[in-house]
Short mmCIF file of C-alpha atoms and ligand atoms in Angstrom, two decimals:
data_model
loop_
_atom_site.label_atom_id
_atom_site.label_comp_id
_atom_site.label_asym_id
_atom_site.label_seq_id
_atom_site.Cartn_x
_atom_site.Cartn_y
_atom_site.Cartn_z
CA MET I 1 10.32 9.07 23.37
CA PRO I 2 10.95 6.22 25.83
CA ALA I 3 13.97 4.20 24.75
CA GLY I 4 13.49 0.70 23.44
CA ARG I 5 10.23 1.18 21.59
CA ARG I 6 10.22 1.27 17.83
CA THR I 7 9.05 4.41 16.08
CA ILE I 8 6.65 4.41 13.18
CA ALA I 9 6.09 7.65 11.30
CA VAL I 10 2.87 8.09 9.37
CA ILE I 11 3.03 10.96 6.88
CA GLY I 12 -0.41 12.40 6.20
CA ALA I 13 -2.91 12.33 9.06
CA GLY I 14 -5.94 12.15 6.79
CA ASN I 15 -8.31 9.25 6.37
CA VAL I 16 -5.77 6.63 5.31
CA GLY I 17 -2.98 7.86 7.61
CA ALA I 18 -5.14 8.05 10.72
CA THR I 19 -6.68 4.64 10.03
CA CYS I 20 -3.21 3.17 9.62
CA ALA I 21 -1.97 4.83 12.83
CA PHE I 22 -4.99 3.52 14.73
CA ALA I 23 -4.40 -0.05 13.48
CA LEU I 24 -0.72 0.26 14.47
CA ALA I 25 -1.64 1.52 17.94
CA GLU I 26 -4.10 -1.30 18.51
CA ARG I 27 -1.42 -3.81 17.53
CA LYS I 28 0.96 -2.23 20.07
CA LEU I 29 3.77 -1.99 17.52
CA GLY I 30 5.62 1.04 18.87
CA ASN I 31 5.48 4.80 19.23
CA ILE I 32 3.66 6.58 16.45
CA VAL I 33 4.35 10.01 14.99
CA MET I 34 1.79 11.44 12.60
CA LEU I 35 3.05 14.25 10.37
CA ASP I 36 0.78 16.49 8.33
CA ILE I 37 1.12 19.92 6.76
CA PHE I 38 -1.88 20.84 8.93
CA GLU I 39 -0.19 20.51 12.28
CA GLY I 40 -3.38 20.76 14.33
CA PHE I 41 -4.92 17.94 12.34
CA ALA I 42 -2.02 15.63 13.20
CA LYS I 43 -1.85 16.79 16.83
CA GLY I 44 -5.60 16.56 17.37
CA LYS I 45 -5.86 13.06 15.96
CA ALA I 46 -2.82 11.95 17.96
CA LEU I 47 -4.39 13.23 21.17
CA ASP I 48 -7.74 11.61 20.41
CA MET I 49 -6.00 8.32 19.58
CA SER I 50 -3.89 8.49 22.74
CA GLN I 51 -7.05 8.86 24.80
CA ALA I 52 -8.58 5.81 23.11
CA GLY I 53 -5.64 3.81 24.48
CA GLN I 54 -7.25 3.57 27.90
CA ILE I 55 -10.44 2.22 26.36
CA LEU I 56 -8.85 -0.25 23.95
CA ASN I 57 -5.90 -1.17 26.17
CA TYR I 58 -2.90 0.10 24.29
CA ASP I 59 -0.21 2.51 25.37
CA GLY I 60 2.87 4.02 23.81
CA VAL I 61 3.39 7.55 22.69
CA ILE I 62 1.28 8.88 19.84
CA THR I 63 2.20 12.37 18.69
CA GLY I 64 1.33 14.78 15.91
CA THR I 65 3.65 17.22 14.16
CA SER I 66 4.34 19.15 10.99
CA SER I 67 8.10 19.03 11.44
CA TYR I 68 10.34 16.36 9.93
CA GLU I 69 12.74 16.58 12.87
CA ASP I 70 10.12 14.70 14.86
CA ILE I 71 10.36 11.61 12.66
CA ALA I 72 14.09 11.30 13.39
CA GLY I 73 15.20 7.72 13.64
CA ALA I 74 11.87 6.20 12.56
CA ASP I 75 12.16 2.48 11.78
CA VAL I 76 9.26 2.51 9.35
CA VAL I 77 7.66 5.44 7.53
CA VAL I 78 4.20 5.00 6.03
CA VAL I 79 3.46 7.66 3.40
CA THR I 80 -0.21 8.55 2.90
CA SER I 81 0.08 12.28 2.20
CA GLY I 82 -1.60 13.41 -0.96
CA PHE I 83 -4.89 13.92 -2.67
CA PRO I 84 -7.44 11.12 -2.92
CA ARG I 85 -9.63 10.55 -5.96
CA GLN I 86 -12.97 12.21 -6.52
CA PRO I 87 -15.77 10.60 -8.53
CA GLY I 88 -14.88 10.31 -12.23
CA MET I 89 -11.12 10.42 -11.64
CA THR I 90 -8.62 7.64 -12.29
CA ARG I 91 -5.72 7.22 -9.89
CA GLU I 92 -3.43 8.44 -12.68
CA ASP I 93 -5.27 11.78 -12.71
CA LEU I 94 -3.56 12.46 -9.36
CA ILE I 95 0.00 12.26 -10.69
CA SER I 96 0.82 15.93 -11.04
CA LYS I 97 -0.71 16.92 -7.69
CA ASN I 98 0.81 14.09 -5.69
CA ALA I 99 4.29 13.90 -7.27
CA GLY I 100 5.24 17.26 -5.71
CA ILE I 101 4.05 16.07 -2.31
CA ILE I 102 6.08 12.86 -2.62
CA SER I 103 9.19 14.88 -3.56
CA GLU I 104 8.82 17.01 -0.44
CA VAL I 105 8.11 14.03 1.84
CA GLY I 106 10.90 11.94 0.29
CA ASN I 107 13.43 14.69 1.01
CA GLY I 108 12.27 14.86 4.64
CA ILE I 109 12.58 11.10 5.03
CA ARG I 110 16.02 11.02 3.43
CA GLU I 111 17.26 13.67 5.84
CA TYR I 112 15.64 12.57 9.09
CA ALA I 113 14.93 8.84 8.77
CA PRO I 114 17.74 7.67 6.49
CA ASP I 115 17.68 4.08 7.71
CA SER I 116 13.92 3.58 7.56
CA ILE I 117 11.84 1.25 5.47
CA VAL I 118 9.31 3.32 3.51
CA ILE I 119 5.81 2.05 2.74
CA VAL I 120 4.02 4.20 0.16
CA VAL I 121 0.22 4.37 -0.05
CA THR I 122 -0.26 7.63 -1.99
CA ASN I 123 -1.78 7.18 -5.45
CA PRO I 124 -1.12 6.54 -8.26
CA LEU I 125 0.60 3.95 -6.17
CA ASP I 126 3.15 2.27 -8.41
CA LEU I 127 4.30 5.60 -9.86
CA MET I 128 4.52 7.35 -6.50
CA THR I 129 6.50 4.42 -5.04
CA TYR I 130 9.02 4.69 -7.89
CA HIS I 131 9.19 8.45 -7.38
CA MET I 132 9.76 7.95 -3.64
CA TRP I 133 12.55 5.46 -4.38
CA LYS I 134 14.25 7.96 -6.68
CA THR I 135 13.77 10.89 -4.29
CA THR I 136 15.14 9.13 -1.21
CA GLY I 137 17.91 7.34 -3.10
CA PHE I 138 17.32 4.39 -0.75
CA PRO I 139 18.06 0.85 -1.92
CA ALA I 140 14.97 -0.46 -3.71
CA GLU I 141 14.29 -3.10 -1.05
CA ARG I 142 13.68 -0.31 1.47
CA VAL I 143 10.92 1.37 -0.55
CA VAL I 144 7.76 -0.64 -1.14
CA GLY I 145 4.19 0.18 -2.14
CA GLN I 146 0.92 -0.89 -0.60
CA ALA I 147 -1.63 -2.13 -3.05
CA GLY I 148 -1.63 -5.89 -3.54
CA ILE I 149 -2.77 -6.62 0.00
CA LEU I 150 -5.70 -4.27 -0.47
CA ASP I 151 -6.61 -5.57 -3.92
CA SER I 152 -6.33 -9.17 -2.72
CA ALA I 153 -8.44 -8.35 0.35
CA ARG I 154 -11.12 -6.90 -1.91
CA MET I 155 -11.12 -10.05 -4.03
CA THR I 156 -11.12 -12.18 -0.88
CA HIS I 157 -14.17 -10.39 0.43
CA PHE I 158 -16.14 -10.88 -2.80
CA ILE I 159 -15.20 -14.57 -2.90
CA ALA I 160 -16.11 -15.11 0.74
CA GLU I 161 -19.52 -13.58 0.02
CA ALA I 162 -20.07 -15.66 -3.12
CA VAL I 163 -19.01 -18.96 -1.55
CA GLY I 164 -20.65 -18.17 1.79
CA VAL I 165 -17.55 -18.67 3.96
CA SER I 166 -15.45 -16.60 6.34
CA ASN I 167 -13.03 -14.03 4.91
CA GLU I 168 -10.39 -15.79 6.98
CA ASP I 169 -10.53 -18.95 4.89
CA VAL I 170 -10.00 -17.24 1.54
CA GLN I 171 -6.56 -16.56 0.07
CA ALA I 172 -6.61 -14.43 -3.07
CA MET I 173 -3.74 -13.19 -5.23
CA VAL I 174 -3.90 -9.97 -7.22
CA LEU I 175 -0.77 -8.74 -9.00
CA GLY I 176 0.08 -5.88 -11.35
CA GLY I 177 -0.45 -2.16 -10.99
CA HIS I 178 -2.93 -0.64 -8.56
CA GLY I 179 -5.35 0.55 -11.23
CA ASP I 180 -7.41 -0.64 -14.15
CA THR I 181 -4.58 -2.91 -15.32
CA MET I 182 -4.40 -5.00 -12.12
CA VAL I 183 -4.24 -8.75 -12.60
CA PRO I 184 -6.45 -10.95 -10.37
CA LEU I 185 -5.15 -14.54 -10.45
CA PRO I 186 -7.96 -17.08 -9.90
CA ARG I 187 -5.47 -19.94 -10.36
CA TYR I 188 -3.67 -18.80 -7.22
CA THR I 189 -6.85 -18.18 -5.25
CA THR I 190 -8.13 -20.77 -2.81
CA VAL I 191 -10.61 -21.35 -0.01
CA SER I 192 -8.78 -23.33 2.68
CA GLY I 193 -6.60 -24.82 -0.04
CA ILE I 194 -9.51 -25.60 -2.41
CA PRO I 195 -9.03 -23.86 -5.79
CA ILE I 196 -11.92 -21.42 -6.35
CA THR I 197 -12.39 -22.96 -9.77
CA GLN I 198 -13.95 -25.93 -7.88
CA LEU I 199 -16.31 -23.70 -5.90
CA LEU I 200 -17.43 -20.99 -8.33
CA ASP I 201 -18.34 -21.01 -12.02
CA ASP I 202 -16.24 -19.16 -14.60
CA GLU I 203 -18.70 -16.30 -15.01
CA THR I 204 -18.81 -15.60 -11.25
CA ILE I 205 -15.00 -15.71 -11.06
CA ARG I 206 -14.72 -13.35 -14.03
CA SER I 207 -17.16 -10.85 -12.56
CA ILE I 208 -15.40 -10.97 -9.17
CA GLY I 209 -12.11 -10.17 -10.95
CA GLU I 210 -13.78 -7.23 -12.67
CA ARG I 211 -15.34 -5.92 -9.46
CA THR I 212 -11.97 -6.26 -7.72
CA ALA I 213 -10.20 -4.17 -10.38
CA GLY I 214 -12.87 -1.48 -10.02
CA GLY I 215 -13.07 -1.93 -6.23
CA GLY I 216 -11.58 1.44 -5.33
CA GLY I 217 -13.72 3.27 -7.90
CA GLU I 218 -16.88 1.64 -6.53
CA ILE I 219 -16.13 3.17 -3.12
CA VAL I 220 -15.16 6.58 -4.55
CA LYS I 221 -18.53 6.68 -6.29
CA LEU I 222 -20.43 5.78 -3.14
CA LEU I 223 -18.56 8.21 -0.88
CA GLU I 224 -18.84 11.09 -3.37
CA ARG I 225 -15.97 12.79 -1.51
CA GLY I 226 -12.65 11.08 -1.06
CA SER I 227 -11.69 7.44 -1.42
CA ALA I 228 -11.40 4.23 0.58
CA PHE I 229 -9.42 4.28 3.79
CA TYR I 230 -10.27 1.47 6.22
CA ALA I 231 -8.85 -1.32 4.06
CA PRO I 232 -5.94 0.72 2.58
CA GLY I 233 -4.89 2.05 6.01
CA SER I 234 -5.12 -1.41 7.60
CA ALA I 235 -3.15 -2.98 4.75
CA ALA I 236 -0.33 -0.48 5.26
CA ALA I 237 -0.30 -1.26 9.00
CA ILE I 238 0.04 -4.98 8.25
CA MET I 239 3.03 -4.25 6.01
CA ALA I 240 4.61 -2.15 8.78
CA GLU I 241 4.03 -5.00 11.20
CA ALA I 242 5.69 -7.50 8.84
CA VAL I 243 8.78 -5.27 8.77
CA LEU I 244 8.88 -4.35 12.47
CA GLU I 245 8.35 -7.92 13.65
CA ASP I 246 10.46 -9.43 10.86
CA ARG I 247 7.54 -11.73 10.06
CA LYS I 248 8.73 -12.73 6.56
CA ARG I 249 5.17 -12.47 5.30
CA LEU I 250 4.58 -13.42 1.69
CA LEU I 251 2.35 -10.63 0.41
CA PRO I 252 1.67 -8.97 -2.93
CA CYS I 253 3.28 -5.53 -2.82
CA SER I 254 4.52 -2.97 -5.30
CA ALA I 255 8.23 -3.76 -5.64
CA TYR I 256 11.09 -2.70 -7.88
CA LEU I 257 11.68 -5.19 -10.67
CA ASN I 258 15.12 -5.85 -12.05
CA GLY I 259 14.51 -8.61 -14.56
CA GLU I 260 11.84 -10.49 -12.59
CA TYR I 261 8.80 -11.37 -14.70
CA GLY I 262 10.74 -10.07 -17.70
CA MET I 263 10.47 -6.42 -16.56
CA ASN I 264 13.04 -3.82 -15.60
CA ASP I 265 13.18 -0.48 -13.81
CA VAL I 266 9.54 -0.30 -12.79
CA TYR I 267 7.53 -0.74 -9.58
CA ILE I 268 4.62 -3.14 -9.93
CA GLY I 269 2.61 -5.51 -7.73
CA VAL I 270 4.28 -8.91 -7.30
CA PRO I 271 4.49 -11.41 -4.42
CA VAL I 272 7.33 -10.52 -2.07
CA VAL I 273 8.70 -11.68 1.26
CA LEU I 274 8.46 -8.76 3.67
CA GLY I 275 10.73 -8.70 6.73
CA LYS I 276 13.06 -6.47 8.70
CA ASN I 277 15.07 -5.57 5.59
CA GLY I 278 11.96 -4.59 3.65
CA VAL I 279 11.47 -6.53 0.41
CA GLU I 280 13.73 -9.49 1.14
CA ARG I 281 12.78 -11.52 -1.91
CA ILE I 282 10.56 -11.30 -4.96
CA VAL I 283 8.72 -14.54 -5.58
CA GLU I 284 8.38 -15.47 -9.24
CA LEU I 285 5.23 -17.46 -9.87
CA ASP I 286 4.94 -19.89 -12.70
CA LEU I 287 2.44 -17.91 -14.77
CA GLU I 288 0.55 -19.02 -17.86
CA ASP I 289 1.25 -17.00 -21.00
CA SER I 290 -1.95 -14.96 -20.73
CA GLU I 291 -1.30 -14.14 -17.05
CA LEU I 292 2.28 -13.07 -17.75
CA GLU I 293 1.13 -10.98 -20.70
CA SER I 294 -1.40 -9.15 -18.50
CA LEU I 295 1.23 -8.51 -15.85
CA GLN I 296 3.72 -7.23 -18.41
CA ALA I 297 1.06 -5.04 -20.04
CA SER I 298 0.38 -3.51 -16.63
CA GLY I 299 4.13 -2.94 -16.12
CA SER I 300 4.58 -1.31 -19.50
CA PHE I 301 1.59 0.99 -18.89
CA TYR I 302 3.31 2.34 -15.77
CA LYS I 303 6.71 2.44 -17.43
CA THR I 304 5.27 4.67 -20.13
CA GLN I 305 3.74 6.93 -17.49
CA LEU I 306 7.10 7.16 -15.70
CA THR I 307 8.70 8.39 -18.89
CA ASP I 308 5.90 10.48 -20.35
CA VAL I 309 4.51 12.11 -17.23
CA LEU I 310 7.26 11.97 -14.62
CA ASN I 311 10.13 12.31 -17.16
CA TYR I 312 12.12 9.38 -15.81
CA GLY I 313 14.55 7.85 -18.26
CA ALA I 314 13.40 10.25 -20.97
N1 APR W 401 2.98 16.87 3.66
C1 APR W 401 2.30 16.26 4.64
N2 APR W 401 0.98 16.02 4.57
C2 APR W 401 0.34 16.44 3.47
C3 APR W 401 1.00 17.08 2.41
C4 APR W 401 2.39 17.32 2.54
N3 APR W 401 3.09 17.93 1.59
N4 APR W 401 0.08 17.36 1.46
C5 APR W 401 -1.10 16.90 1.89
N5 APR W 401 -0.95 16.33 3.12
C6 APR W 401 -1.97 15.72 3.96
C7 APR W 401 -3.28 16.48 3.95
O1 APR W 401 -3.22 17.62 4.80
C8 APR W 401 -4.26 15.41 4.45
O2 APR W 401 -4.44 15.46 5.86
O3 APR W 401 -2.32 14.43 3.47
C9 APR W 401 -3.59 14.09 4.04
C10 APR W 401 -4.40 13.30 3.03
O4 APR W 401 -5.55 12.89 3.67
P1 APR W 401 -6.97 12.75 2.93
O5 APR W 401 -7.24 13.98 2.14
O6 APR W 401 -7.96 12.30 3.95
O7 APR W 401 -6.70 11.58 1.85
P2 APR W 401 -6.71 10.00 2.15
O8 APR W 401 -8.06 9.46 1.89
O9 APR W 401 -6.05 9.74 3.44
O10 APR W 401 -5.77 9.50 0.95
C11 APR W 401 -4.39 9.78 0.95
O11 APR W 401 -3.79 7.66 -0.03
O12 APR W 401 -5.05 5.89 -0.86
C12 APR W 401 -4.34 7.05 -1.18
O13 APR W 401 -5.46 7.86 -3.16
C13 APR W 401 -5.22 8.11 -1.80
O14 APR W 401 -3.42 9.51 -2.59
C14 APR W 401 -4.40 9.36 -1.57
C15 APR W 401 -3.73 9.07 -0.23
#
């Protein structure tokens, strides 16, 4: 690797991992190493992506591997390895299959990229992020989950369509777990600063919230094999960029709570400031009782799963 460039490792060279790597390459953020248990898959995609560099005007070294030694010294590790949903499955149905993969990957990261910031994308997101935190033993601010950016982007897209404006002008906020219990927050959602409550009626806002919460499932049903990857992969790349460039972006992410929002020892989607140290701050919004109750209900759902299914704190 040429000296001076940052290294980003992407674990899992499947749909989400390759999309993330491609978005990172296009943003010229550093050298990229894709790691997959199927070595040829990672190597082949890396070669293909390297060749696209001439066409899309990016350079840097993009490599594929199945060996953790090759992620040595990575600044950021994006974890996408694991099974995606099939029609009829909830994200939680993936726990037993994906927890073993996260254990294996977490051990590799701990050994070869001990100073990295880890961004988890594997589902069920909030549970796998907690499991990654425990496996690596890293400080909680260095392990963060991707979900809120994706969920907010989904809500943003539906609002932009309903209002008839550019995606760029909509700012949406979705907190809570990345699943059926997610909490869209219309009060914190605006179009160029205008509250959406002034632009859309209550019924439209309610149905957009519902469609957002089922947004991943809608795509799983359409695809019939596998789950969404363009938006999830891009969202992970934006989080990596925030860390690598120390952008201090305020984004909803799955973060470890230690008293914030009245919850403890759980990962859940909340607004955070993301910079070179990872989660540099958790932002506590002034929520109405019903909003806080929904967020806490989402947190306690995942806390129960951590105990009952992953045997944490049992
Ligand atoms: N180590 C490394 N890579 C692995 C491992 C492992 N132990 N186990 C599986 N993989 C790889 C697979 O070989 C595959 O290439 O992870 C990749 C997953 O890619 P896809 O099957 O295309 O799944 P994708 O759509 O990318 O979703 C990955 O992200 O959004 C979540 O729910 C989604 O949990 C799923 C994950």
